Coordinates of C-alpha atoms and ligand atoms in Angstrom, one line a residue:
M1 CA -232.2 -51.0 20.6
S2 CA -232.4 -49.5 16.7
N3 CA -229.6 -48.1 15.3
N4 CA -231.1 -45.8 13.5
N5 CA -229.4 -42.4 14.4
I6 CA -226.2 -44.6 15.7
N7 CA -223.9 -43.3 13.3
L8 CA -220.7 -44.4 15.4
I9 CA -220.6 -47.0 17.9
I10 CA -216.8 -47.4 20.2
R11 CA -216.6 -50.5 20.9
G12 CA -214.9 -53.3 23.1
G13 CA -213.1 -50.3 25.6
K14 CA -213.6 -49.3 29.2
V15 CA -215.5 -46.3 30.0
V16 CA -213.7 -44.2 32.4
S17 CA -215.9 -42.3 34.6
P18 CA -214.4 -40.6 37.6
S19 CA -216.2 -43.4 40.3
S20 CA -216.6 -46.2 37.3
T21 CA -214.3 -48.2 34.7
I22 CA -216.6 -49.8 33.2
E23 CA -216.5 -52.7 29.8
A24 CA -219.0 -50.7 27.2
D25 CA -219.7 -49.7 24.3
V26 CA -220.5 -45.8 23.0
A27 CA -223.0 -44.6 20.6
I28 CA -222.8 -41.1 19.1
S29 CA -225.3 -40.1 16.5
D30 CA -224.1 -36.5 15.1
E31 CA -222.6 -34.9 18.0
K32 CA -224.2 -36.3 21.0
I33 CA -223.8 -40.0 23.3
V34 CA -226.5 -41.5 22.7
A35 CA -225.9 -44.3 24.7
V36 CA -223.2 -45.9 27.0
V37 CA -224.4 -49.9 27.0
S38 CA -222.7 -53.7 27.7
P39 CA -220.7 -54.9 25.0
G40 CA -221.9 -56.3 22.2
V41 CA -225.7 -54.5 22.6
L42 CA -225.4 -52.8 19.9
P43 CA -225.9 -53.8 15.9
K44 CA -223.6 -52.5 13.7
A45 CA -223.4 -48.9 13.0
E46 CA -222.0 -47.8 9.6
R47 CA -218.6 -46.9 11.1
E48 CA -217.0 -48.1 14.3
I49 CA -214.1 -47.6 15.8
D50 CA -212.6 -50.7 17.9
A51 CA -211.4 -50.1 21.2
A52 CA -210.3 -53.1 22.1
G53 CA -207.9 -53.4 24.9
H54 CA -208.1 -49.3 25.0
Y55 CA -209.7 -46.9 27.0
V56 CA -212.4 -44.8 26.5
L57 CA -212.3 -41.1 28.3
P58 CA -213.9 -37.9 28.8
G59 CA -211.6 -35.3 26.3
A60 CA -209.4 -32.9 28.6
I61 CA -210.8 -29.4 29.0
D62 CA -207.4 -27.4 29.5
S63 CA -208.5 -24.0 31.9
H64 CA -205.4 -22.6 31.0
V65 CA -204.0 -21.8 26.9
H66 CA -202.3 -19.4 25.1
F67 CA -202.8 -19.2 21.6
R68 CA -201.6 -16.1 20.9
E69 CA -203.5 -15.3 18.1
P70 CA -204.1 -12.3 17.3
G71 CA -200.1 -10.6 18.0
Y72 CA -198.1 -13.6 17.5
A73 CA -199.4 -16.3 15.3
Y74 CA -195.6 -16.9 14.5
K75 CA -195.8 -18.6 17.8
E76 CA -199.0 -20.2 17.8
D77 CA -202.7 -19.4 15.9
W78 CA -205.4 -21.3 16.4
G79 CA -205.2 -23.9 13.9
T80 CA -201.5 -25.3 15.6
G81 CA -202.6 -25.1 18.8
T82 CA -205.5 -26.1 18.3
A83 CA -204.5 -29.0 16.8
A84 CA -201.5 -30.0 19.5
A85 CA -204.4 -30.0 21.4
A86 CA -206.4 -32.4 19.7
C87 CA -203.8 -34.6 19.1
G88 CA -203.1 -34.7 22.9
G89 CA -206.8 -35.9 23.6
T90 CA -207.5 -32.3 24.8
T91 CA -211.2 -31.4 23.6
S92 CA -212.1 -28.2 24.9
V93 CA -209.5 -25.2 26.0
F94 CA -210.1 -21.5 27.1
E95 CA -208.1 -19.4 25.5
M96 CA -205.9 -16.9 27.6
P97 CA -206.0 -13.1 26.9
N98 CA -202.8 -11.4 27.1
T99 CA -202.7 -11.2 22.8
N100 CA -201.8 -8.5 20.9
P101 CA -204.4 -6.5 21.3
P102 CA -205.1 -8.2 24.2
T103 CA -208.9 -9.5 25.5
G104 CA -210.4 -7.0 26.8
T105 CA -211.8 -4.9 24.5
L106 CA -215.2 -5.9 22.2
E107 CA -212.9 -5.2 18.8
A108 CA -210.4 -7.7 20.5
L109 CA -212.3 -10.2 21.7
K110 CA -214.1 -10.0 18.0
L111 CA -210.6 -10.3 16.3
K112 CA -210.3 -13.7 18.4
Q113 CA -213.5 -15.1 18.4
D114 CA -212.9 -15.1 14.3
C115 CA -209.7 -16.2 14.4
A116 CA -211.0 -19.6 16.4
A117 CA -214.4 -19.9 14.7
A118 CA -212.0 -20.2 11.3
Q119 CA -209.1 -22.4 13.0
A120 CA -210.4 -24.2 15.4
Y121 CA -210.2 -27.8 15.8
V122 CA -211.4 -28.6 19.2
D123 CA -214.1 -26.7 21.3
Y124 CA -212.9 -23.4 23.1
G125 CA -213.5 -20.7 25.7
I126 CA -212.6 -16.7 25.2
Y127 CA -211.4 -15.4 28.5
G128 CA -212.0 -11.9 28.2
L129 CA -209.2 -9.4 30.0
L130 CA -210.1 -7.9 33.5
D131 CA -207.5 -4.9 33.8
E132 CA -207.1 -1.3 35.4
D133 CA -209.1 0.4 32.4
N134 CA -212.5 -1.8 31.3
I135 CA -214.1 -1.9 34.3
D136 CA -217.0 -0.7 32.6
V137 CA -216.6 -3.0 29.2
L138 CA -217.1 -6.1 31.5
E139 CA -220.2 -6.4 31.0
D140 CA -220.0 -5.9 27.0
L141 CA -217.3 -8.4 27.3
I142 CA -220.2 -10.8 28.6
G143 CA -222.8 -10.4 26.1
A144 CA -220.2 -10.6 23.7
G145 CA -219.1 -13.8 24.9
V146 CA -216.6 -14.0 27.2
S147 CA -216.1 -17.7 29.0
G148 CA -214.6 -16.0 32.1
F149 CA -211.9 -13.3 33.0
K150 CA -208.6 -13.2 33.6
C151 CA -206.9 -10.8 36.1
F152 CA -202.4 -10.5 35.6
M153 CA -201.8 -9.7 39.0
G154 CA -198.2 -10.3 38.5
N155 CA -196.7 -9.4 35.4
T156 CA -195.7 -11.7 33.1
F157 CA -195.5 -12.8 29.0
G158 CA -197.6 -9.5 27.2
D159 CA -196.2 -7.2 30.3
L160 CA -200.0 -6.5 31.4
P161 CA -199.3 -4.3 33.9
A162 CA -201.3 -5.4 37.1
P163 CA -204.9 -4.0 37.9
S164 CA -205.2 -1.2 41.3
D165 CA -206.2 -3.7 44.3
G166 CA -209.7 -0.7 43.4
A167 CA -209.9 -2.0 40.3
M168 CA -209.9 -5.6 40.9
L169 CA -212.3 -5.6 43.5
E170 CA -214.5 -3.5 41.7
G171 CA -214.1 -6.2 38.4
F172 CA -214.9 -8.8 40.7
E173 CA -218.1 -7.1 42.3
I174 CA -219.4 -7.2 38.6
L175 CA -217.9 -10.4 37.8
A176 CA -220.3 -11.7 40.7
R177 CA -223.5 -10.0 40.0
H178 CA -223.2 -12.2 36.8
G179 CA -221.7 -14.9 38.5
Y180 CA -219.1 -15.5 36.5
R181 CA -215.4 -16.7 36.9
C182 CA -212.4 -15.3 37.1
T183 CA -209.1 -16.8 37.3
V184 CA -206.0 -14.9 38.4
H185 CA -202.0 -15.0 37.4
A186 CA -201.3 -14.6 41.3
E187 CA -197.8 -13.5 41.8
N188 CA -197.3 -9.9 43.7
P189 CA -195.8 -7.6 40.9
S190 CA -194.3 -5.3 43.1
I191 CA -191.6 -7.9 45.0
M192 CA -190.7 -9.6 42.2
A193 CA -189.9 -6.1 40.0
R194 CA -187.5 -4.7 42.9
R195 CA -186.0 -8.1 43.2
Q196 CA -185.3 -9.1 39.5
E197 CA -184.0 -4.4 39.8
R198 CA -181.7 -5.8 42.7
M199 CA -180.5 -9.0 40.8
V200 CA -179.6 -7.3 37.4
Q201 CA -177.9 -4.9 39.2
A202 CA -175.6 -7.4 40.8
G203 CA -175.2 -8.7 37.8
R204 CA -177.1 -11.9 38.2
T205 CA -178.1 -13.4 34.5
D206 CA -178.2 -17.1 35.4
P207 CA -181.4 -19.8 35.6
L208 CA -182.0 -19.9 39.5
A209 CA -182.2 -16.0 39.6
H210 CA -185.4 -16.2 37.6
L211 CA -186.6 -18.2 41.0
A212 CA -184.8 -16.1 43.2
A213 CA -186.9 -13.1 41.3
R214 CA -190.0 -14.9 42.3
P215 CA -190.1 -17.1 45.6
E216 CA -192.9 -17.9 47.7
V217 CA -194.7 -15.2 48.9
C218 CA -195.5 -13.6 46.2
A219 CA -198.1 -16.2 45.3
V220 CA -198.8 -16.5 49.4
E221 CA -199.5 -12.2 48.8
A222 CA -201.8 -12.4 46.2
V223 CA -203.6 -15.4 46.7
G224 CA -204.4 -13.9 49.9
R225 CA -206.0 -11.4 48.0
A226 CA -207.6 -12.8 45.3
V227 CA -209.6 -14.8 48.1
A228 CA -210.3 -11.6 50.2
F229 CA -211.4 -9.9 46.9
A230 CA -213.4 -13.2 45.9
E231 CA -215.1 -14.0 49.4
W232 CA -215.9 -10.4 50.1
T233 CA -217.5 -9.4 46.5
G234 CA -219.0 -13.4 45.7
A235 CA -216.7 -13.7 43.0
R236 CA -216.3 -16.7 41.8
L237 CA -212.5 -17.5 41.1
H238 CA -209.9 -19.7 39.7
I239 CA -206.1 -19.9 40.7
A240 CA -203.9 -20.5 37.9
H241 CA -200.8 -22.5 37.6
K242 CA -200.1 -23.4 41.6
S243 CA -196.6 -24.5 41.9
S244 CA -195.5 -24.3 45.7
K245 CA -196.9 -25.7 48.7
D246 CA -196.9 -22.2 50.3
A247 CA -200.1 -21.0 49.5
L248 CA -202.1 -23.7 49.9
Y249 CA -203.4 -23.6 53.4
I250 CA -204.7 -20.6 53.2
L251 CA -207.2 -22.1 49.5
K252 CA -207.8 -25.0 51.8
D253 CA -209.4 -22.9 54.2
A254 CA -211.3 -20.7 51.8
K255 CA -213.1 -23.7 50.5
A256 CA -213.9 -25.1 54.0
R257 CA -215.7 -21.4 54.0
G258 CA -217.3 -22.2 50.7
V259 CA -215.7 -19.5 48.7
D260 CA -216.0 -20.9 45.0
V261 CA -212.3 -21.3 44.3
T262 CA -210.8 -23.4 42.1
V263 CA -207.8 -24.7 41.6
E264 CA -205.2 -25.5 38.6
T265 CA -201.8 -27.0 38.8
C266 CA -199.9 -28.3 35.2
P267 CA -197.5 -31.7 34.6
H268 CA -194.3 -29.6 34.9
Y269 CA -194.9 -28.5 38.7
L270 CA -196.2 -32.3 39.3
L271 CA -193.1 -33.6 37.6
M272 CA -189.7 -30.8 37.3
S273 CA -187.7 -29.3 40.4
T274 CA -185.1 -26.5 40.1
D275 CA -182.6 -29.5 39.5
D276 CA -184.6 -29.2 36.0
M277 CA -183.6 -25.6 36.1
T278 CA -179.9 -25.5 35.3
T279 CA -180.0 -28.3 33.0
L280 CA -182.8 -26.7 30.6
G281 CA -182.1 -23.3 30.9
G282 CA -184.2 -20.4 29.9
A283 CA -186.2 -23.3 28.1
L284 CA -187.9 -23.8 31.6
R285 CA -187.9 -19.8 32.1
V286 CA -192.3 -20.1 33.6
N287 CA -194.1 -18.4 35.7
P288 CA -194.5 -18.9 38.5
P289 CA -191.1 -20.4 38.0
V290 CA -191.1 -24.5 38.9
R291 CA -190.1 -24.8 42.3
E292 CA -187.2 -26.6 44.3
P293 CA -187.9 -30.6 45.3
G294 CA -190.2 -30.8 47.7
H295 CA -193.1 -28.6 46.4
A296 CA -193.9 -31.3 43.8
E297 CA -195.3 -33.7 46.5
A298 CA -197.7 -31.0 48.1
L299 CA -198.9 -30.5 45.1
W300 CA -199.8 -34.3 44.7
E301 CA -201.0 -34.4 48.1
A302 CA -203.7 -31.5 47.3
L303 CA -205.0 -32.5 44.7
H304 CA -205.5 -36.2 46.2
E305 CA -207.0 -34.4 49.2
G306 CA -209.0 -31.5 46.9
T307 CA -207.3 -28.6 47.8
I308 CA -206.6 -28.3 44.0
D309 CA -208.9 -29.0 41.8
M310 CA -207.6 -29.4 38.3
I311 CA -204.4 -30.2 35.5
A312 CA -204.2 -27.3 33.4
T313 CA -201.0 -26.9 30.8
D314 CA -200.7 -23.3 30.9
H315 CA -199.7 -23.8 27.0
A316 CA -197.5 -20.8 26.5
P317 CA -195.3 -21.6 23.3
H318 CA -192.1 -18.9 22.0
Q319 CA -189.6 -19.5 19.4
P320 CA -186.2 -21.2 19.9
D321 CA -184.9 -18.0 19.5
E322 CA -186.8 -16.2 22.3
K323 CA -185.9 -19.1 24.8
S324 CA -182.5 -19.4 24.4
S325 CA -180.2 -16.1 25.7
K326 CA -177.7 -16.9 27.9
N327 CA -179.3 -14.4 30.1
I328 CA -182.1 -15.8 31.9
W329 CA -184.2 -12.5 31.8
E330 CA -183.8 -12.1 28.1
C331 CA -185.8 -16.1 27.4
D332 CA -189.6 -15.6 27.2
C333 CA -191.8 -17.5 29.8
G334 CA -193.5 -20.7 29.5
F335 CA -193.3 -23.7 26.4
P336 CA -195.9 -25.9 25.1
G337 CA -197.5 -27.9 26.9
V338 CA -201.4 -29.1 25.5
E339 CA -200.1 -32.0 23.1
T340 CA -198.1 -33.8 26.2
Q341 CA -200.3 -33.4 29.3
M342 CA -202.3 -36.5 28.7
P343 CA -199.6 -39.0 27.8
I344 CA -197.6 -37.5 30.4
M345 CA -200.2 -38.0 32.9
L346 CA -201.0 -40.9 32.1
T347 CA -197.8 -42.4 32.4
Q348 CA -198.3 -41.1 35.9
V349 CA -201.1 -43.4 36.5
N350 CA -199.4 -46.3 34.8
A351 CA -196.9 -45.4 37.9
G352 CA -199.6 -45.3 40.7
R353 CA -199.7 -42.2 41.4
M354 CA -203.4 -41.5 40.8
T355 CA -205.7 -43.7 39.6
L356 CA -207.6 -43.8 36.3
N357 CA -210.7 -42.2 37.6
Q358 CA -209.1 -38.9 39.4
Y359 CA -206.6 -38.1 36.0
V360 CA -210.9 -38.5 35.1
K361 CA -212.2 -36.1 37.2
W362 CA -208.8 -34.0 37.5
S363 CA -208.1 -33.4 33.9
A364 CA -212.3 -33.6 32.2
H365 CA -214.7 -33.7 35.4
A366 CA -213.7 -31.0 37.6
P367 CA -213.4 -28.3 34.6
A368 CA -216.0 -29.1 33.2
H369 CA -217.9 -28.0 36.1
A370 CA -215.7 -24.8 36.9
W371 CA -216.7 -23.6 33.5
G372 CA -220.6 -24.5 33.4
C373 CA -220.6 -26.7 30.9
Y374 CA -220.9 -30.0 32.8
P375 CA -222.6 -32.5 32.0
N376 CA -222.4 -31.3 28.2
K377 CA -218.8 -31.9 28.5
G378 CA -216.4 -33.7 31.0
V379 CA -218.2 -36.8 30.8
I380 CA -219.1 -39.8 29.1
Q381 CA -223.3 -40.3 29.5
A382 CA -226.6 -40.4 27.2
G383 CA -227.1 -36.8 26.0
S384 CA -223.4 -35.0 26.9
D385 CA -221.6 -33.7 23.7
A386 CA -219.1 -36.6 22.3
D387 CA -215.8 -35.2 23.0
I388 CA -213.9 -38.1 23.3
V389 CA -210.7 -39.6 23.6
V390 CA -209.6 -43.4 23.2
V391 CA -206.2 -44.6 24.8
S392 CA -203.6 -46.6 25.2
L393 CA -202.7 -46.8 28.6
D394 CA -199.9 -50.4 27.7
K395 CA -197.8 -48.7 24.4
G396 CA -195.5 -45.6 25.1
Y397 CA -193.1 -43.1 23.0
I398 CA -190.5 -41.2 23.0
I399 CA -191.6 -37.2 22.9
D400 CA -190.0 -35.6 19.9
R401 CA -190.0 -31.8 19.7
E402 CA -190.3 -32.0 15.6
N403 CA -193.2 -34.1 16.2
L404 CA -195.7 -32.0 17.9
H405 CA -198.3 -29.8 15.9
S406 CA -197.6 -26.5 18.4
K407 CA -195.6 -24.1 16.4
S408 CA -193.0 -24.1 19.3
K409 CA -190.7 -26.9 19.4
M410 CA -189.6 -25.7 22.5
T411 CA -190.5 -28.5 24.9
V412 CA -189.5 -29.0 28.5
W413 CA -190.4 -32.6 27.6
H414 CA -187.7 -33.8 25.1
G415 CA -187.1 -37.1 25.7
F416 CA -189.2 -38.2 27.7
E417 CA -190.5 -41.8 27.7
T418 CA -194.4 -42.0 28.5
T419 CA -196.3 -45.6 28.3
A420 CA -199.4 -44.0 26.7
T421 CA -200.7 -42.9 23.7
V422 CA -203.3 -41.5 22.4
A423 CA -205.0 -42.7 20.0
W424 CA -207.7 -41.3 18.7
T425 CA -210.1 -37.7 19.4
L426 CA -213.1 -37.3 19.3
V427 CA -215.1 -33.5 19.3
R428 CA -218.5 -33.3 19.1
G429 CA -219.1 -36.5 17.1
R430 CA -216.2 -35.8 15.0
T431 CA -213.3 -37.7 14.4
V432 CA -210.5 -35.7 15.0
V433 CA -207.3 -37.8 15.7
E434 CA -207.9 -41.9 14.1
N435 CA -204.4 -43.9 15.2
S436 CA -202.6 -40.7 16.5
V437 CA -203.0 -38.7 13.6
L438 CA -204.6 -35.9 12.7
I439 CA -207.3 -36.4 10.4
G440 CA -209.6 -33.2 11.5
E441 CA -211.0 -30.4 9.6
S442 CA -210.1 -27.0 11.1
G443 CA -213.2 -24.7 11.9
W444 CA -214.9 -27.3 13.4
G445 CA -214.2 -26.5 16.6
K446 CA -217.2 -24.2 18.3
K447 CA -217.6 -22.0 20.9
I448 CA -218.4 -23.8 24.4
E449 CA -221.6 -23.8 25.5
Q450 CA -221.7 -22.6 29.4
K451 CA -224.1 -22.6 32.3
M452 CA -222.2 -21.7 35.3
P453 CA -224.5 -22.3 39.0
E454 CA -226.7 -18.8 40.1
P455 CA -224.9 -15.7 40.9
A456 CA -224.0 -15.2 44.8
P457 CA -222.8 -11.7 44.9
Q458 CA -222.3 -10.5 48.6
N459 CA -221.9 -6.8 50.3
I460 CA -223.7 -5.7 47.1
E461 CA -224.9 -2.9 49.5
K462 CA -221.1 -2.0 49.7
S463 CA -220.2 -2.4 45.9
M464 CA -219.1 0.7 44.0
D465 CA -222.6 0.8 41.4
A466 CA -224.3 0.7 45.0
I467 CA -221.8 3.4 46.9
V468 CA -222.3 5.9 44.1
K469 CA -225.7 6.0 43.4
A470 CA -226.0 6.1 47.3
P471 CA -228.1 9.5 49.4
R472 CA -225.8 12.6 50.6
F473 CA -226.5 13.9 54.1
Ligands
NCD501 C1 -197.3 -17.3 29.7 C2 -197.7 -16.7 28.7 O1 -196.7 -17.7 28.4 O2 -198.8 -16.1 27.8 N1 -196.5 -17.7 30.6 C3 -196.0 -18.3 31.2 O3 -194.2 -18.0 31.6 N2 -196.7 -19.2 32.4 C4 -198.0 -16.5 30.5 C5 -198.8 -16.9 32.1 O4 -199.6 -18.0 32.5 O5 -198.1 -16.4 33.2
ZN502 ZN1 -199.9 -16.8 33.9

């Protein structure tokens, strides 16, 4: 093979896909992988990464991050958020619309696109907001390049009001016609508001009051409602941050019926419980809350049997003073996670909770499929973007909040001992992280190109669009 156009070779590592782990060298020309071949076949290239003793993985694709800009750049900006992603082995992110202004108008989208284009270290998609007042703007947002939509069915940081069911259904009808996927924060707002108010009146301000305000039934109801609307309209659906075992049966049944619904869970739901809430307090306040012991096992099982498709982080940075009040209601919800996901989950691989192949499936392969960017992303094969992570599975470290690239040092993982390390991260052929040090260039990250499968709208003749045009008798 001629190496004329090969400018980088990752040599001597083990290349991982959902179905195989093979010793292979990876040749890269500019932004693309051009060959994955048996060790030693390729002549020397101008640049080489010695991956001996390491594993070579597709970069993680995170369906759920909050980078806060515009509006809350003191919590995070696109530079620090995507730097954190790169250092954690995440090469693509999908960023949420609860910024200020929220990403529900063309102007707000443009503001965010400019922030992202100027600063991103990794590739990105931007979510548009689906809310009560912007149903007539959804198609414009699609035209202007959003990657998908987010509907806050329940209140969370940013306090964006949940749309009415009427608006949500109409929004889904529109997204269905375009084949777009809508992510939902599936919690029932009226149950939560009533419970929180009653507990505040009763003087409860302890960490577990947060859990009590948001019982699993909130998710059961909202997941069921979202699935009903998605199935009726044919809109693609994505369930954000699945935290409990309770709504899994709805999702399992929906998938069996052929509903295009994908589901994510996060490291904190897989590895933490209310026991940690009592020690971490406001730092661990998150929506939905981490649950009592026992739920995590059910989430692991759901990953293994396919009801949950992928691991996302819900990277939700806040400042220490926003998370430290003794009064749980005064603590902002969420914490950073994009930089720690891969080392923590690879530590679970070492602990035998999943295979490395499964990890690749859940961190890269499945999200690439869900967001229509496979096989450009999510796989190491000729023709794909060179979004690659080289990791060590026998060198760990202790997570230290001060070493995070996020502006938020409020990690709940401070002191966690990993048994794995992200050594190199490549984004479209560029080395962004080398020997665990950020060397990339801010602004290299690009909007992710997507090609969703053909739209499959249902009940079109009963959609708002059709009925307002129907003849009157
Ligand atoms: C997220 C945030 O801070 O933006 N917070 C959280 O508790 N998860 C919002 C969200 O994803 O619900
Ligand atoms: Zn959410």
